[in-house]
mmCIF file of N, CA, C and O in Angstrom:
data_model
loop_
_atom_site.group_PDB
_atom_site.id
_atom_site.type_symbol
_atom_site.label_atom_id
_atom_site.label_comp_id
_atom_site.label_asym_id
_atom_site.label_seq_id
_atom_site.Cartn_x
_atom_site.Cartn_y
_atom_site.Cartn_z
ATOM 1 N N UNK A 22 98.230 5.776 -190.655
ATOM 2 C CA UNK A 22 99.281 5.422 -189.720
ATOM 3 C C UNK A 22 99.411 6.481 -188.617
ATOM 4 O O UNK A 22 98.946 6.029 -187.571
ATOM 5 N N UNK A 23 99.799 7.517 -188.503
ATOM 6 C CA UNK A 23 99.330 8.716 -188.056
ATOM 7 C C UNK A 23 98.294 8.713 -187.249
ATOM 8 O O UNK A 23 98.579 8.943 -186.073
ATOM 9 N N UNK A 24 96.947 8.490 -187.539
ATOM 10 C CA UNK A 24 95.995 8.004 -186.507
ATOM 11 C C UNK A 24 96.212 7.317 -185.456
ATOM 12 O O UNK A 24 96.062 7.693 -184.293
ATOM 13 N N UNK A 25 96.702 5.913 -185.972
ATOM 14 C CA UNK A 25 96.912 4.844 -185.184
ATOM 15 C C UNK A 25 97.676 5.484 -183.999
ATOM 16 O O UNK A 25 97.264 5.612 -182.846
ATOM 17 N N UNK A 26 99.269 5.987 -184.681
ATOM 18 C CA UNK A 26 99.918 6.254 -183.436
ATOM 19 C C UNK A 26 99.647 7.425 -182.487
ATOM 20 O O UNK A 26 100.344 7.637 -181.495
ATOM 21 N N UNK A 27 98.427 8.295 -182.900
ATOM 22 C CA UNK A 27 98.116 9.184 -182.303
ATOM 23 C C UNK A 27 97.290 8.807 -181.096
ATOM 24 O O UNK A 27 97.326 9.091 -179.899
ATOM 25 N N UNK A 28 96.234 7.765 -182.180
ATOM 26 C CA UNK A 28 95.375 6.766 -180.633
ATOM 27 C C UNK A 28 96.098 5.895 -179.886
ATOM 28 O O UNK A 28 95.569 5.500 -178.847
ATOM 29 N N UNK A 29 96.899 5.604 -180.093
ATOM 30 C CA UNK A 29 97.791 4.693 -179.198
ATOM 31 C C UNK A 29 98.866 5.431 -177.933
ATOM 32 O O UNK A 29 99.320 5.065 -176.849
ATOM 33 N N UNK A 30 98.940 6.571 -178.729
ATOM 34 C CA UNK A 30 99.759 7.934 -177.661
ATOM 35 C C UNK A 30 98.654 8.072 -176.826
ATOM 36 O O UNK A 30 98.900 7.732 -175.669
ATOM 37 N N UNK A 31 97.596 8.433 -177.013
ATOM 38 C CA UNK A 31 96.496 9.169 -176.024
ATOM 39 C C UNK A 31 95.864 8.148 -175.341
ATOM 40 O O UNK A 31 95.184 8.652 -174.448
ATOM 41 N N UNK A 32 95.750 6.584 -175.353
ATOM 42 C CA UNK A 32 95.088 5.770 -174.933
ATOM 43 C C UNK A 32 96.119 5.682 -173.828
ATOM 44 O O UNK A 32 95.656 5.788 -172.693
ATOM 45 N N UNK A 33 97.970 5.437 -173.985
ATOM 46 C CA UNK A 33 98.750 5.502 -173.030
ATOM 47 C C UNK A 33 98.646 6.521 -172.044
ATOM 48 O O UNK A 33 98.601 6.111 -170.885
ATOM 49 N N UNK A 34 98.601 7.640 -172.205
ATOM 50 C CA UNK A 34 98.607 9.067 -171.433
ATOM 51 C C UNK A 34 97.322 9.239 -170.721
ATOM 52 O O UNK A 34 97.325 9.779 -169.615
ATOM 53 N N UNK A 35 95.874 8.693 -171.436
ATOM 54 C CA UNK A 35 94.658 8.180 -170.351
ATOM 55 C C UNK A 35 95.288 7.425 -169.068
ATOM 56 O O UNK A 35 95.198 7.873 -167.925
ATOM 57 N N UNK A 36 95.890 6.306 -169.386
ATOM 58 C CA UNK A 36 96.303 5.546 -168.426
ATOM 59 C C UNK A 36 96.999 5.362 -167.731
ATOM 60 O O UNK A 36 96.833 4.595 -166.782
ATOM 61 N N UNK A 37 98.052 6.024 -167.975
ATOM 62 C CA UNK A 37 98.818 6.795 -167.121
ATOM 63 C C UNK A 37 98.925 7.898 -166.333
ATOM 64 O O UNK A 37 99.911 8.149 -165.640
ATOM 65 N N UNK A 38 97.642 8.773 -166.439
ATOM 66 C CA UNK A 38 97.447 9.616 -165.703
ATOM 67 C C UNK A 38 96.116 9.425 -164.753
ATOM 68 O O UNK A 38 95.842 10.102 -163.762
ATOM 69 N N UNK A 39 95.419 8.421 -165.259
ATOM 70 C CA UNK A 39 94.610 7.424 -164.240
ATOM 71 C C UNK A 39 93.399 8.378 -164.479
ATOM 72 O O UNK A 39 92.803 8.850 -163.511
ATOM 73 N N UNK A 40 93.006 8.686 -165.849
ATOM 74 C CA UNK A 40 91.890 9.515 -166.578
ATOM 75 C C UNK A 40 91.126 8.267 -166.588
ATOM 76 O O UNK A 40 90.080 8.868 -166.832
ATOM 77 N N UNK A 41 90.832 7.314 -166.546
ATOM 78 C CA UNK A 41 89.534 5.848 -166.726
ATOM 79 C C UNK A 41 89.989 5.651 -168.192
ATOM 80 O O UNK A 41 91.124 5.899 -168.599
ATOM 81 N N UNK A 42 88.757 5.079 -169.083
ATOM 82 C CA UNK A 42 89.242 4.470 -170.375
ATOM 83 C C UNK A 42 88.930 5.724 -170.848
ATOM 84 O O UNK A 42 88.335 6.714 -170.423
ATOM 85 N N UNK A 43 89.800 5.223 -172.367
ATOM 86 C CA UNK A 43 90.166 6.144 -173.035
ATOM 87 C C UNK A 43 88.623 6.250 -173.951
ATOM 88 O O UNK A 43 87.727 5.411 -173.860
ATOM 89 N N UNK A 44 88.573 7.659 -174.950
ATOM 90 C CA UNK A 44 87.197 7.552 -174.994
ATOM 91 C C UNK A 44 87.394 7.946 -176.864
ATOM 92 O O UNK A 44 87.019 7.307 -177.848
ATOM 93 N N UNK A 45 88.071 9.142 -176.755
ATOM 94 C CA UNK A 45 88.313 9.986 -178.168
ATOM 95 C C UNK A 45 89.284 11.142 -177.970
ATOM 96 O O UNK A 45 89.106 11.931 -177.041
ATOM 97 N N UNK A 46 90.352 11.274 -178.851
ATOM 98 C CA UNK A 46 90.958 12.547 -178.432
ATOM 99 C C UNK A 46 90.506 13.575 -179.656
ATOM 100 O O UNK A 46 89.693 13.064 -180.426
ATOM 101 N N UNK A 47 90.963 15.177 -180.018
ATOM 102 C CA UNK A 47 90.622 15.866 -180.449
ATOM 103 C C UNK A 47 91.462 16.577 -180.424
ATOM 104 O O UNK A 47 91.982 16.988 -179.386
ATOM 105 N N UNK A 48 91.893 16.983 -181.918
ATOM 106 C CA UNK A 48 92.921 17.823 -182.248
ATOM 107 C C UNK A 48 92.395 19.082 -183.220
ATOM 108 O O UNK A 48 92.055 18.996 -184.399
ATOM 109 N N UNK A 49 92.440 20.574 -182.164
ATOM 110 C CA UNK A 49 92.019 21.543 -182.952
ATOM 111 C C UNK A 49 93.188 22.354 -183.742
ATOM 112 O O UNK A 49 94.134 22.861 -183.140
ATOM 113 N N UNK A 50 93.041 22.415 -185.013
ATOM 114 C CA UNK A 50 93.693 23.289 -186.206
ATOM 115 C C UNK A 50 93.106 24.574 -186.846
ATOM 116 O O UNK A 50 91.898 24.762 -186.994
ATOM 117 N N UNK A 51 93.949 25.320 -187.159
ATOM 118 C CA UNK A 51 93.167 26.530 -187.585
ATOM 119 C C UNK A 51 91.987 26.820 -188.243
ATOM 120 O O UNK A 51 91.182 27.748 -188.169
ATOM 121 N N UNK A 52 92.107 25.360 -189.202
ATOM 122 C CA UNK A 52 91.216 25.214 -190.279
ATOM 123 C C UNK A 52 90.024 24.210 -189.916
ATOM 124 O O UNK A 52 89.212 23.846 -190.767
ATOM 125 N N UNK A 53 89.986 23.791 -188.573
ATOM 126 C CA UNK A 53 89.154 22.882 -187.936
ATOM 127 C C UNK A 53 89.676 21.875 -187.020
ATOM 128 O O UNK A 53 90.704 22.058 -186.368
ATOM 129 N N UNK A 54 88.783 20.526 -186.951
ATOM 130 C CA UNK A 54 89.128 19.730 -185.950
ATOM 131 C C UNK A 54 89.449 18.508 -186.627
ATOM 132 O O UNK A 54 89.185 18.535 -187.829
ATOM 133 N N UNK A 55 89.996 17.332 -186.145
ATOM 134 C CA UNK A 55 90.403 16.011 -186.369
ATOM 135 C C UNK A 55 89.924 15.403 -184.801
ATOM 136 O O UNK A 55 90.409 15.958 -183.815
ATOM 137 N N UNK A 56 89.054 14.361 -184.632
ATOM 138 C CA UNK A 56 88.513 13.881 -184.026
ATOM 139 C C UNK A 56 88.934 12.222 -184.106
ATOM 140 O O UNK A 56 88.763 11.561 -185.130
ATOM 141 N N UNK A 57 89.328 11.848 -183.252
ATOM 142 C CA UNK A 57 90.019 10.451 -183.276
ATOM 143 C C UNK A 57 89.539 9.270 -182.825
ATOM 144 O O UNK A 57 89.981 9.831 -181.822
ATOM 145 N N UNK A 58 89.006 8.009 -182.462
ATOM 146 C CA UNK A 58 88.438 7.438 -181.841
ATOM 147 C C UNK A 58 89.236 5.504 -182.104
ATOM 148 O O UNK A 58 90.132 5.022 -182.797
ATOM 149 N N UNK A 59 88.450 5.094 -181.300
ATOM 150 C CA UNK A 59 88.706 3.700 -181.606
ATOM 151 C C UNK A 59 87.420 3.043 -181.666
ATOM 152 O O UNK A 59 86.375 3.522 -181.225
ATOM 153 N N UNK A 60 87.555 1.883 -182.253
ATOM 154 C CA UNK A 60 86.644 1.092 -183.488
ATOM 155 C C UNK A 60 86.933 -0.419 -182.846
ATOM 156 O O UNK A 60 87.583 -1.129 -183.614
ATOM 157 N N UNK A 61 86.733 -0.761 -182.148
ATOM 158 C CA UNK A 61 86.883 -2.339 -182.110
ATOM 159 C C UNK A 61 88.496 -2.402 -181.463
ATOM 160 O O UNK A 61 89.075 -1.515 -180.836
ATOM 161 N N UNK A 62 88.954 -3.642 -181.808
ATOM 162 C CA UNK A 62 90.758 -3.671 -181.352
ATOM 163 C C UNK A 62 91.418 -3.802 -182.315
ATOM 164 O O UNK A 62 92.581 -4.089 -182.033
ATOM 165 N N UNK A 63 91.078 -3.671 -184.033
ATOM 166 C CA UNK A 63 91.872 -3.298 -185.343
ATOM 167 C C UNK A 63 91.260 -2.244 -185.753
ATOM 168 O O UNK A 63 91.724 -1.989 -186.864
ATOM 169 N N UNK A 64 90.278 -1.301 -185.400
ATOM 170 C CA UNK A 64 90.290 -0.214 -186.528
ATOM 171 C C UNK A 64 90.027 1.203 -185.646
ATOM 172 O O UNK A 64 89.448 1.360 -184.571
ATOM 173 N N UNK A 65 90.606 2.046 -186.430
ATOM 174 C CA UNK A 65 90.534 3.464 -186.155
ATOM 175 C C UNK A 65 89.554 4.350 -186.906
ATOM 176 O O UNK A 65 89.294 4.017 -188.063
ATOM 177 N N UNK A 66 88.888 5.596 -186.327
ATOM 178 C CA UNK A 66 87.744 6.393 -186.811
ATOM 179 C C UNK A 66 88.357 7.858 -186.564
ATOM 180 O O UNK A 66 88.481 8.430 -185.481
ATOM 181 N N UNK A 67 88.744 8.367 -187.972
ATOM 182 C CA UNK A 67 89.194 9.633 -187.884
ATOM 183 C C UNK A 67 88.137 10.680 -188.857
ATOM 184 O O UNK A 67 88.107 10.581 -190.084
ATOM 185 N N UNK A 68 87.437 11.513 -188.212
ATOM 186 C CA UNK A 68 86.472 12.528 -188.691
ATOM 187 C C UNK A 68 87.344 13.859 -188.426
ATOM 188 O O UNK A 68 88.139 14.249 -187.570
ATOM 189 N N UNK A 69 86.679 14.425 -189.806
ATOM 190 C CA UNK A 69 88.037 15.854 -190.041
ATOM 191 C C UNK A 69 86.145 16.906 -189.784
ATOM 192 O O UNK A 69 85.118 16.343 -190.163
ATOM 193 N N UNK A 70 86.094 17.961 -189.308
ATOM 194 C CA UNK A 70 85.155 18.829 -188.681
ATOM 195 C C UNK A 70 85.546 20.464 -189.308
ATOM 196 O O UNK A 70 86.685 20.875 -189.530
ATOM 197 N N UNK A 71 84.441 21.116 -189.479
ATOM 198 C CA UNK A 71 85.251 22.357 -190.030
ATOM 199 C C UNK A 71 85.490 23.007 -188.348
ATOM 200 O O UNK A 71 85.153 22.429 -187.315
ATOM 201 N N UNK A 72 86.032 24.097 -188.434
ATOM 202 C CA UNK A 72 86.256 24.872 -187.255
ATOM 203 C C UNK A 72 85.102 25.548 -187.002
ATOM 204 O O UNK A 72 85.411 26.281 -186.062
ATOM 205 N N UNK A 73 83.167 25.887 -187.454
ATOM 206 C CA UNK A 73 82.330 26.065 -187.201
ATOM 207 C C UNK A 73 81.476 24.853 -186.391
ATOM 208 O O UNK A 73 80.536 25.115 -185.641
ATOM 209 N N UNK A 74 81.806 23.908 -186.580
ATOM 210 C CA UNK A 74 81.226 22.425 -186.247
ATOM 211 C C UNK A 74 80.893 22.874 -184.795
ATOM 212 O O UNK A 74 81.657 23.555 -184.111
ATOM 213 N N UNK A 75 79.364 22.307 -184.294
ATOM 214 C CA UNK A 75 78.991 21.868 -183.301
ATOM 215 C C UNK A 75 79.792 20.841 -182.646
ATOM 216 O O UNK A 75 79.679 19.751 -183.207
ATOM 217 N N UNK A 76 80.391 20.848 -181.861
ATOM 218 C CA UNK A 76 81.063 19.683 -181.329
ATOM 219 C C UNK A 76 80.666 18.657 -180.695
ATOM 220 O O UNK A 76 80.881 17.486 -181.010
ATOM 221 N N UNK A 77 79.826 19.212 -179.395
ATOM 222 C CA UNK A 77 78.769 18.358 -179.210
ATOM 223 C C UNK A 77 77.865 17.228 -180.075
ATOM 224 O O UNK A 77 77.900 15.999 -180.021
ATOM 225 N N UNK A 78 77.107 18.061 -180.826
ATOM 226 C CA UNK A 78 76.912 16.685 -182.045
ATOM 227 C C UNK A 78 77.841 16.155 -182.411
ATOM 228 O O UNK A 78 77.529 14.973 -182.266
ATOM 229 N N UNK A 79 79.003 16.180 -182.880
ATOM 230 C CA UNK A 79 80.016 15.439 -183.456
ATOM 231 C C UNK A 79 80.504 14.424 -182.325
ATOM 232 O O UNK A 79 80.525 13.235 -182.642
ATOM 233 N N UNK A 80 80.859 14.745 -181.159
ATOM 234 C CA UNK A 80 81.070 13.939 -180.486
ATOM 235 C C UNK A 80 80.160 12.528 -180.143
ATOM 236 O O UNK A 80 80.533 11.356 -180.096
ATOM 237 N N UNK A 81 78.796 13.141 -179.920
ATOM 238 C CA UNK A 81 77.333 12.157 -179.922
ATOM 239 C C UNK A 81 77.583 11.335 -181.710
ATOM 240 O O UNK A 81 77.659 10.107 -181.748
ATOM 241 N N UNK A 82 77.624 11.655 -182.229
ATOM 242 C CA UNK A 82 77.737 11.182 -183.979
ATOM 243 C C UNK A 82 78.669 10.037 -183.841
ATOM 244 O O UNK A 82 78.548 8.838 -184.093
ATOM 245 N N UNK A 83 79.836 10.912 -183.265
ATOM 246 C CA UNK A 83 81.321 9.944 -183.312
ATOM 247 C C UNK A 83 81.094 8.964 -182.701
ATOM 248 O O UNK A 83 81.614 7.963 -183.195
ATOM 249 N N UNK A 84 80.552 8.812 -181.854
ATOM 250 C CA UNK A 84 80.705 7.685 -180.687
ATOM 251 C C UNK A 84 79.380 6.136 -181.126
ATOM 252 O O UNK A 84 79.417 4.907 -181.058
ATOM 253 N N UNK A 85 78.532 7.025 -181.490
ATOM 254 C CA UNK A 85 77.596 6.071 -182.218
ATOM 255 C C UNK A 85 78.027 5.239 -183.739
ATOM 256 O O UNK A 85 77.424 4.241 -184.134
ATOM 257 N N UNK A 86 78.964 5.758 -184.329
ATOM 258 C CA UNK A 86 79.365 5.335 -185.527
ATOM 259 C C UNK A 86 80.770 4.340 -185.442
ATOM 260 O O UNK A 86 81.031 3.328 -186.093
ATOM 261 N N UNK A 87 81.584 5.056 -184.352
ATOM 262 C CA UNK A 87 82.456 3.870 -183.884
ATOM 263 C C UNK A 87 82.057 2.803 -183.250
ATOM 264 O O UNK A 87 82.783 1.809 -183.253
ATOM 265 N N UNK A 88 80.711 2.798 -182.521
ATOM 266 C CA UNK A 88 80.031 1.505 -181.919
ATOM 267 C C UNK A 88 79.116 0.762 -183.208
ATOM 268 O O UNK A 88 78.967 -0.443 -183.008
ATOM 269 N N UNK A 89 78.623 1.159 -184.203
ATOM 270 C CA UNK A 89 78.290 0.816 -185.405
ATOM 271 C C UNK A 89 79.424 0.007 -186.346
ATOM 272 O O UNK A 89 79.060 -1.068 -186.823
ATOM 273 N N UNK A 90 80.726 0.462 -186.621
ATOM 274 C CA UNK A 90 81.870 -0.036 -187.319
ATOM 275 C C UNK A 90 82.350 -1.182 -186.617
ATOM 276 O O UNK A 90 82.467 -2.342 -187.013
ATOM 277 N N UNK A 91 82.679 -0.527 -185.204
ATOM 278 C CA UNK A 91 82.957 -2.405 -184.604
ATOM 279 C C UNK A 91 82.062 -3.256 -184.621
ATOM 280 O O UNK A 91 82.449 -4.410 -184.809
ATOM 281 N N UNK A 92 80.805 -3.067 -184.466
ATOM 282 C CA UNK A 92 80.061 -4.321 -184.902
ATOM 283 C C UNK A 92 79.665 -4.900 -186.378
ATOM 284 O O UNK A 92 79.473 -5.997 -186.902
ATOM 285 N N UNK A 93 79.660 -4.008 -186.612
ATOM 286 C CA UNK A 93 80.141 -4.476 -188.542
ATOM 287 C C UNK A 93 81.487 -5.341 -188.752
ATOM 288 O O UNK A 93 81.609 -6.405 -189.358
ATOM 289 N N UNK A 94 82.510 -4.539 -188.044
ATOM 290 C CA UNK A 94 83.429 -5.013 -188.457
ATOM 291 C C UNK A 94 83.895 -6.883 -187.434
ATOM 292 O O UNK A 94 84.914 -7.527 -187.682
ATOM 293 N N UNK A 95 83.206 -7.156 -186.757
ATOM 294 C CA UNK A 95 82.978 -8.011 -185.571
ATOM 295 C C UNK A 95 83.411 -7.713 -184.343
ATOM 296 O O UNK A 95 83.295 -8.593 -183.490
ATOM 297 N N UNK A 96 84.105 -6.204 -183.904
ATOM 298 C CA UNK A 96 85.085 -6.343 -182.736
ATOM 299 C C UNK A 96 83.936 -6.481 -181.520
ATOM 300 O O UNK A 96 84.290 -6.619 -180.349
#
């Protein structure tokens, strides 16, 4: 739930600040990252990252696996 309303905060604040579409947001914690994304128009993709993580790959990873889930999932 938490996710959801986190992607739904940041998809508003893309668009309202006239950033283009929304893509993934990213939340860094002491203990690492939480990486957020959207999945189709019902599902959310939340990857937890240690704080050593390449980000770059993760981001390339993330984006291929949320385009993988929505089509699994039919979106």
């Amino acid at each position: 739930a938490m996710s959801a309303a986190l992607l739904g905060m940041s998809e508003r604040i893309v668009r309202e600040l006239g950033r283009g579409a929304f893509n993934l947001a990213m939340l860094r914690g002491s203990g690492g990252y939480t990486i957020i994304t959207r999945c189709g128009a019902d599902a959310v993709l939340t990857v937890l990252a240690t704080d050593t993580a390449k980000l770059g790959l993760i981001f390339l990873d993330v984006t291929r696996a949320a385009k993988d889930v929505a089509r699994l999932l039919g979106s």
